[in-house]
Tab-separated table of C-alpha atoms in Angstrom:
chain	number	residue	atom	x	y	z
A	1	MET	CA	-35.192	-77.472	-105.958
A	2	THR	CA	-38.149	-76.012	-104.205
A	3	ASP	CA	-37.558	-78.124	-101.001
A	4	VAL	CA	-33.835	-77.131	-101.094
A	5	GLY	CA	-34.693	-73.471	-101.416
A	6	SER	CA	-37.156	-73.572	-98.637
A	7	ALA	CA	-34.659	-75.352	-96.334
A	8	ARG	CA	-32.038	-72.624	-97.195
A	9	ARG	CA	-34.501	-69.927	-96.403
A	10	ARG	CA	-35.467	-71.493	-93.128
A	11	SER	CA	-31.793	-71.853	-92.164
A	12	ALA	CA	-31.110	-68.277	-93.199
A	13	GLY	CA	-34.118	-67.139	-91.060
A	14	ARG	CA	-32.933	-69.070	-88.047
A	15	THR	CA	-29.449	-67.496	-88.457
A	16	VAL	CA	-30.944	-64.012	-88.641
A	17	VAL	CA	-33.001	-64.666	-85.482
A	18	ALA	CA	-29.911	-66.014	-83.659
A	19	LEU	CA	-27.876	-63.016	-84.603
A	20	GLY	CA	-30.763	-60.745	-83.572
A	21	VAL	CA	-30.846	-62.449	-80.105
A	22	LEU	CA	-27.108	-62.193	-79.749
A	23	CYS	CA	-27.129	-58.531	-80.715
A	24	GLY	CA	-29.965	-57.920	-78.185
A	25	ILE	CA	-27.998	-59.697	-75.425
A	26	ALA	CA	-24.925	-57.664	-76.301
A	27	ALA	CA	-26.903	-54.439	-76.262
A	28	LEU	CA	-28.321	-55.313	-72.849
A	29	GLY	CA	-24.784	-56.018	-71.650
A	30	VAL	CA	-23.615	-52.590	-72.847
A	31	VAL	CA	-26.543	-50.872	-71.125
A	32	ALA	CA	-25.909	-52.870	-67.925
A	33	TYR	CA	-22.220	-51.931	-67.901
A	34	ALA	CA	-23.079	-48.256	-68.634
A	35	ALA	CA	-25.560	-48.299	-65.767
A	36	TYR	CA	-22.936	-49.832	-63.401
A	37	GLU	CA	-20.315	-47.181	-64.454
A	38	LEU	CA	-22.752	-44.389	-63.877
A	39	TRP	CA	-24.653	-45.572	-60.736
A	40	GLY	CA	-23.053	-48.782	-59.444
A	41	THR	CA	-19.604	-47.140	-59.025
A	42	GLY	CA	-21.235	-44.132	-57.255
A	43	ALA	CA	-22.767	-46.441	-54.711
A	44	GLU	CA	-19.435	-48.016	-54.041
A	45	GLU	CA	-17.828	-44.558	-53.627
A	46	ARG	CA	-20.502	-43.429	-51.272
A	47	ALA	CA	-19.914	-46.542	-49.054
A	48	VAL	CA	-16.159	-45.984	-48.896
A	49	GLN	CA	-16.647	-42.263	-48.246
A	50	ALA	CA	-18.767	-43.093	-45.187
A	51	GLU	CA	-15.911	-45.310	-43.911
A	52	LEU	CA	-13.460	-42.515	-44.589
A	53	ARG	CA	-15.501	-40.117	-42.564
A	54	THR	CA	-15.219	-42.429	-39.548
A	55	SER	CA	-11.434	-42.847	-39.806
A	56	PHE	CA	-10.949	-39.121	-40.546
A	57	ASP	CA	-13.103	-38.102	-37.573
A	58	ARG	CA	-11.008	-40.319	-35.328
A	59	ALA	CA	-7.725	-38.828	-36.679
A	60	ALA	CA	-9.091	-35.261	-36.308
A	61	SER	CA	-10.052	-35.958	-32.744
A	62	THR	CA	-6.548	-37.190	-32.003
A	63	VAL	CA	-5.049	-34.023	-33.397
A	64	ASP	CA	-7.456	-31.869	-31.370
A	65	GLU	CA	-6.413	-33.675	-28.171
A	66	SER	CA	-2.706	-33.402	-28.982
A	67	ALA	CA	-3.043	-29.665	-29.710
A	68	GLY	CA	-4.880	-29.088	-26.451
A	69	SER	CA	-7.879	-27.523	-28.176
A	70	SER	CA	-10.438	-26.061	-25.831
A	71	ASP	CA	-13.153	-27.496	-28.071
A	72	PRO	CA	-12.385	-31.083	-29.036
A	73	ALA	CA	-15.695	-31.502	-30.934
A	74	ASP	CA	-15.050	-32.567	-34.429
A	75	PRO	CA	-16.244	-29.883	-36.804
A	76	LEU	CA	-16.394	-32.533	-39.618
A	77	ALA	CA	-19.388	-34.314	-37.936
A	78	VAL	CA	-21.888	-32.184	-39.845
A	79	ALA	CA	-22.463	-31.685	-43.552
A	80	ALA	CA	-22.522	-27.888	-43.244
A	81	PRO	CA	-19.377	-25.938	-44.135
A	82	VAL	CA	-16.685	-26.380	-41.543
A	83	GLU	CA	-16.719	-23.716	-38.803
A	84	VAL	CA	-14.046	-23.615	-36.135
A	85	PRO	CA	-14.419	-21.688	-32.795
A	86	ALA	CA	-12.621	-18.347	-32.706
A	87	ASP	CA	-10.365	-19.458	-29.921
A	88	ALA	CA	-9.295	-22.650	-31.608
A	89	PRO	CA	-5.742	-22.714	-33.046
A	90	ALA	CA	-5.881	-21.749	-36.747
A	91	ILE	CA	-2.821	-23.913	-37.618
A	92	ARG	CA	-1.533	-27.004	-35.836
A	93	ARG	CA	2.176	-27.144	-36.232
A	94	LEU	CA	4.955	-29.467	-35.055
A	95	PRO	CA	7.973	-27.260	-34.759
A	96	GLY	CA	11.255	-29.114	-34.142
A	97	GLY	CA	9.878	-32.564	-33.788
A	98	VAL	CA	7.143	-35.177	-34.378
A	99	ASP	CA	4.240	-36.185	-32.187
A	100	ALA	CA	3.493	-39.761	-33.260
A	101	ALA	CA	-0.293	-39.426	-33.021
A	102	VAL	CA	-0.341	-36.148	-34.952
A	103	ALA	CA	2.083	-37.413	-37.575
A	104	ALA	CA	-0.176	-40.378	-38.179
A	105	ALA	CA	-3.100	-37.971	-38.979
A	106	GLN	CA	-0.881	-35.709	-41.124
A	107	PHE	CA	0.535	-38.671	-43.081
A	108	PRO	CA	-2.272	-41.212	-43.473
A	109	ALA	CA	-1.557	-44.638	-44.836
A	110	ASP	CA	-2.724	-45.778	-48.221
A	111	GLY	CA	-6.545	-46.164	-48.307
A	112	GLU	CA	-7.061	-43.394	-45.692
A	113	ALA	CA	-8.258	-39.790	-46.048
A	114	LEU	CA	-5.821	-36.914	-46.132
A	115	ALA	CA	-8.323	-34.104	-45.920
A	116	ARG	CA	-11.884	-33.063	-46.293
A	117	LEU	CA	-12.681	-30.962	-49.401
A	118	GLN	CA	-15.772	-28.706	-49.531
A	119	ILE	CA	-16.819	-26.591	-52.545
A	120	PRO	CA	-20.282	-25.200	-51.779
A	121	ALA	CA	-20.868	-23.653	-55.189
A	122	ILE	CA	-20.959	-27.061	-56.802
A	123	GLY	CA	-22.072	-29.186	-53.908
A	124	VAL	CA	-18.789	-30.960	-53.243
A	125	ASP	CA	-18.115	-32.386	-49.773
A	126	LYS	CA	-15.631	-35.213	-50.141
A	127	PHE	CA	-12.741	-36.822	-48.311
A	128	VAL	CA	-9.497	-36.669	-50.283
A	129	MET	CA	-7.225	-39.645	-50.705
A	130	ARG	CA	-3.402	-39.290	-50.362
A	131	ASP	CA	-2.677	-40.439	-53.979
A	132	VAL	CA	-4.090	-40.250	-57.541
A	133	ASP	CA	-3.684	-43.900	-58.468
A	134	VAL	CA	-6.620	-45.785	-59.979
A	135	ALA	CA	-7.716	-47.343	-56.632
A	136	SER	CA	-7.656	-44.007	-54.802
A	137	LEU	CA	-9.672	-42.094	-57.392
A	138	GLN	CA	-12.382	-44.766	-57.283
A	139	VAL	CA	-13.254	-43.867	-53.740
A	140	GLY	CA	-12.773	-40.045	-53.853
A	141	PRO	CA	-10.604	-37.164	-55.065
A	142	GLY	CA	-6.903	-37.828	-54.713
A	143	HIS	CA	-3.895	-35.599	-53.820
A	144	TYR	CA	-1.041	-35.513	-56.210
A	145	VAL	CA	1.925	-36.905	-54.244
A	146	GLY	CA	4.886	-34.678	-54.898
A	147	THR	CA	2.764	-31.491	-54.644
A	148	VAL	CA	2.484	-29.825	-51.189
A	149	ARG	CA	-0.383	-30.633	-48.886
A	150	PRO	CA	-3.150	-28.011	-48.715
A	151	GLY	CA	-2.320	-25.023	-46.542
A	152	PHE	CA	1.432	-24.865	-47.342
A	153	GLU	CA	3.415	-22.527	-49.645
A	154	GLY	CA	3.306	-24.138	-53.094
A	155	ASN	CA	0.833	-25.798	-55.386
A	156	ALA	CA	-1.455	-28.373	-53.714
A	157	ALA	CA	-3.064	-30.439	-56.469
A	158	ILE	CA	-6.168	-32.679	-56.323
A	159	ALA	CA	-7.698	-34.758	-59.042
A	160	GLY	CA	-11.128	-36.332	-59.231
A	161	HIS	CA	-13.582	-38.102	-61.517
A	162	ARG	CA	-16.230	-36.131	-63.479
A	163	THR	CA	-18.641	-38.962	-64.353
A	164	THR	CA	-18.083	-42.293	-62.549
A	165	TYR	CA	-17.266	-43.187	-58.970
A	166	GLY	CA	-19.389	-40.525	-57.447
A	167	ALA	CA	-18.266	-37.845	-59.956
A	168	PRO	CA	-16.797	-35.575	-57.272
A	169	PHE	CA	-15.674	-33.098	-59.893
A	170	GLY	CA	-18.728	-33.552	-62.151
A	171	ARG	CA	-19.583	-29.858	-61.945
A	172	VAL	CA	-16.057	-28.421	-61.707
A	173	ASP	CA	-16.680	-26.545	-64.976
A	174	GLU	CA	-19.295	-24.407	-63.243
A	175	LEU	CA	-16.749	-22.848	-60.853
A	176	GLN	CA	-16.216	-19.143	-61.240
A	177	PRO	CA	-13.550	-16.714	-59.994
A	178	GLY	CA	-14.417	-15.837	-56.368
A	179	ASP	CA	-15.946	-19.198	-55.459
A	180	GLU	CA	-14.765	-20.554	-52.114
A	181	VAL	CA	-12.977	-23.816	-51.547
A	182	THR	CA	-12.359	-25.171	-48.000
A	183	VAL	CA	-9.916	-27.836	-47.025
A	184	TYR	CA	-9.703	-29.284	-43.525
A	185	SER	CA	-6.870	-31.615	-42.526
A	186	ALA	CA	-4.557	-32.412	-39.597
A	187	ASP	CA	-2.531	-29.401	-40.731
A	188	GLY	CA	-5.441	-27.005	-40.111
A	189	LEU	CA	-8.452	-25.338	-41.724
A	190	PHE	CA	-7.695	-23.573	-45.039
A	191	THR	CA	-9.773	-21.327	-47.285
A	192	TYR	CA	-9.085	-20.867	-50.966
A	193	VAL	CA	-10.819	-18.620	-53.544
A	194	VAL	CA	-10.998	-19.541	-57.226
A	195	LEU	CA	-8.784	-17.327	-59.374
A	196	ASP	CA	-9.410	-15.886	-62.811
A	197	PRO	CA	-7.311	-18.089	-65.193
A	198	ALA	CA	-5.444	-15.003	-66.461
A	199	GLU	CA	-4.349	-14.278	-62.872
A	200	ALA	CA	-3.500	-17.913	-62.110
A	201	PHE	CA	-1.392	-18.568	-65.135
A	202	GLY	CA	-0.169	-15.202	-66.443
A	203	ASP	CA	1.986	-15.602	-69.612
A	204	ARG	CA	1.377	-19.322	-69.590
A	205	LEU	CA	-2.251	-18.704	-70.468
A	206	ASP	CA	-1.079	-18.735	-74.120
A	207	ASP	CA	-0.245	-22.492	-73.656
A	208	VAL	CA	-3.713	-23.619	-72.775
A	209	ASN	CA	-6.279	-24.938	-75.309
A	210	ARG	CA	-9.229	-23.025	-74.068
A	211	VAL	CA	-10.328	-20.618	-71.268
A	212	GLU	CA	-13.906	-20.566	-69.973
A	213	GLY	CA	-15.083	-18.898	-66.719
A	214	GLY	CA	-13.013	-20.118	-63.888
A	215	HIS	CA	-11.221	-22.880	-65.693
A	216	VAL	CA	-8.831	-23.763	-68.482
A	217	VAL	CA	-8.589	-26.856	-70.734
A	218	VAL	CA	-5.147	-28.316	-71.391
A	219	ASP	CA	-3.672	-31.457	-72.933
A	220	PRO	CA	-3.217	-34.514	-70.650
A	221	ASP	CA	0.558	-34.150	-70.593
A	222	ASP	CA	0.527	-30.468	-69.631
A	223	THR	CA	1.937	-31.153	-66.144
A	224	TRP	CA	3.104	-27.662	-65.761
A	225	VAL	CA	-0.310	-26.690	-64.387
A	226	VAL	CA	0.642	-28.415	-61.144
A	227	ALA	CA	4.135	-26.842	-60.889
A	228	GLU	CA	4.975	-24.153	-58.278
A	229	TYR	CA	4.224	-20.569	-59.026
A	230	GLY	CA	5.773	-18.917	-55.978
A	231	ASP	CA	2.466	-18.662	-54.132
A	232	ALA	CA	0.014	-20.864	-52.058
A	233	ARG	CA	-2.526	-22.331	-54.363
A	234	LEU	CA	-4.909	-25.277	-54.844
A	235	THR	CA	-5.194	-26.836	-58.341
A	236	LEU	CA	-8.212	-29.017	-59.111
A	237	THR	CA	-8.013	-31.261	-62.246
A	238	SER	CA	-10.240	-33.693	-64.010
A	239	CYS	CA	-10.817	-35.298	-67.406
A	240	HIS	CA	-12.556	-33.282	-70.106
A	241	PRO	CA	-15.006	-33.345	-71.831
A	242	GLU	CA	-17.271	-35.527	-69.736
A	243	PHE	CA	-17.161	-39.309	-70.538
A	244	THR	CA	-13.757	-38.888	-72.168
A	245	SER	CA	-10.140	-38.419	-71.124
A	246	ARG	CA	-9.110	-36.448	-74.197
A	247	ASP	CA	-8.227	-33.313	-72.347
A	248	ARG	CA	-7.878	-32.035	-68.751
A	249	ILE	CA	-9.988	-29.295	-67.140
A	250	VAL	CA	-8.108	-27.158	-64.551
A	251	VAL	CA	-9.293	-24.814	-61.820
A	252	VAL	CA	-6.913	-22.836	-59.650
A	253	ALA	CA	-7.736	-21.276	-56.306
A	254	GLU	CA	-5.571	-19.001	-54.089
A	255	LEU	CA	-5.098	-19.558	-50.282
A	256	VAL	CA	-6.707	-16.616	-48.566
A	257	SER	CA	-6.326	-17.876	-44.913
A	258	GLU	CA	-3.101	-18.369	-43.030
A	259	VAL	CA	-0.294	-19.973	-45.014
A	260	ILE	CA	2.019	-22.509	-43.273
A	261	PRO	CA	5.641	-21.593	-44.132
A	262	ARG	CA	7.591	-24.779	-44.707
A	263	ALA	CA	10.345	-23.687	-42.386
A	264	ASP	CA	7.958	-23.473	-39.489
A	265	ILE	CA	7.463	-27.253	-39.393
A	266	PHE	CA	10.935	-28.665	-38.685
A	267	ALA	CA	13.954	-26.707	-37.711
A	268	GLY	CA	17.174	-27.407	-39.450
A	269	LEU	CA	15.832	-28.980	-42.605
A	270	GLY	CA	16.884	-27.745	-46.020
A	271	GLU	CA	14.334	-26.519	-48.595
A	272	ALA	CA	14.419	-29.816	-50.513
A	273	GLU	CA	13.811	-31.823	-47.374
A	274	LEU	CA	10.936	-29.510	-46.316
A	275	LEU	CA	9.370	-29.902	-49.794
A	276	GLU	CA	9.573	-33.743	-49.360
A	277	LEU	CA	7.969	-33.458	-45.963
A	278	VAL	CA	4.957	-31.319	-46.999
A	279	SER	CA	4.631	-33.528	-50.147
A	280	GLU	CA	4.089	-36.630	-47.991
A	281	ASP	CA	7.435	-38.282	-48.142
A	282	LEU	CA	7.208	-40.441	-45.118
A	283	SER	CA	10.943	-41.209	-44.979
A	284	VAL	CA	11.467	-37.631	-43.784
A	285	VAL	CA	9.034	-38.113	-40.919
A	286	ASP	CA	10.666	-41.449	-40.049
A	287	ALA	CA	13.994	-39.714	-39.697
A	288	PHE	CA	12.584	-37.388	-37.061
A	289	SER	CA	10.558	-40.091	-35.175
């Protein structure tokens, strides 16, 4: 009986050791995965952002040449906030028709940058993708297709990660009313200023979960935050709290530079067609090509 008991104890001991090793390996796997999510995805995002800069610079140069700018130098070539010469055109428009080269810059293909977003107060300088699908948000902030492009009348909405893939909106909760947001695209250079949530949402402020500083927190299905409000605004959204997708954090900024009226783009289009155009519906562009 003693030999049998000893054998059982040795077997149990080996089992405990094996389980301990397996648990250790599993723990290492979890740590490795967490490290990849936090740092590995950030490295991937930085590499793609560098590629986006190259393609965006090329597109911006094309637009400058088509617009006949007296200073074709690309203001996006430096990391400092964008500055445009006083004699440069504030808005690049295509009244009555489409220039193929400019249209290609205004309506980038999937995987290409739509605009450059700068938020000095929280250190953001990122190129914005033209969609908010999973692949797009893994390489930068994304523009909600169906909302107007930045610079137009309406609500231009942009989403971004808070923790992984470079965490472009990792500090979005720090934004305060009055902070400046700059967007540069083929449509022009636009300056927004963060609004107080009470001013941004008015009576709808009662529908949010929480108000803090320059942002509100809402449920994930509260899509009314990206609806139109009869003004020209930029809405930034991200998951909240950090490391979860339980809620959404929302910051709204008001366009304080020149607004592009939709009707100034293509003559003869109805309001619905103009909305499709400035919301990146390429079929409208194709019809005028």
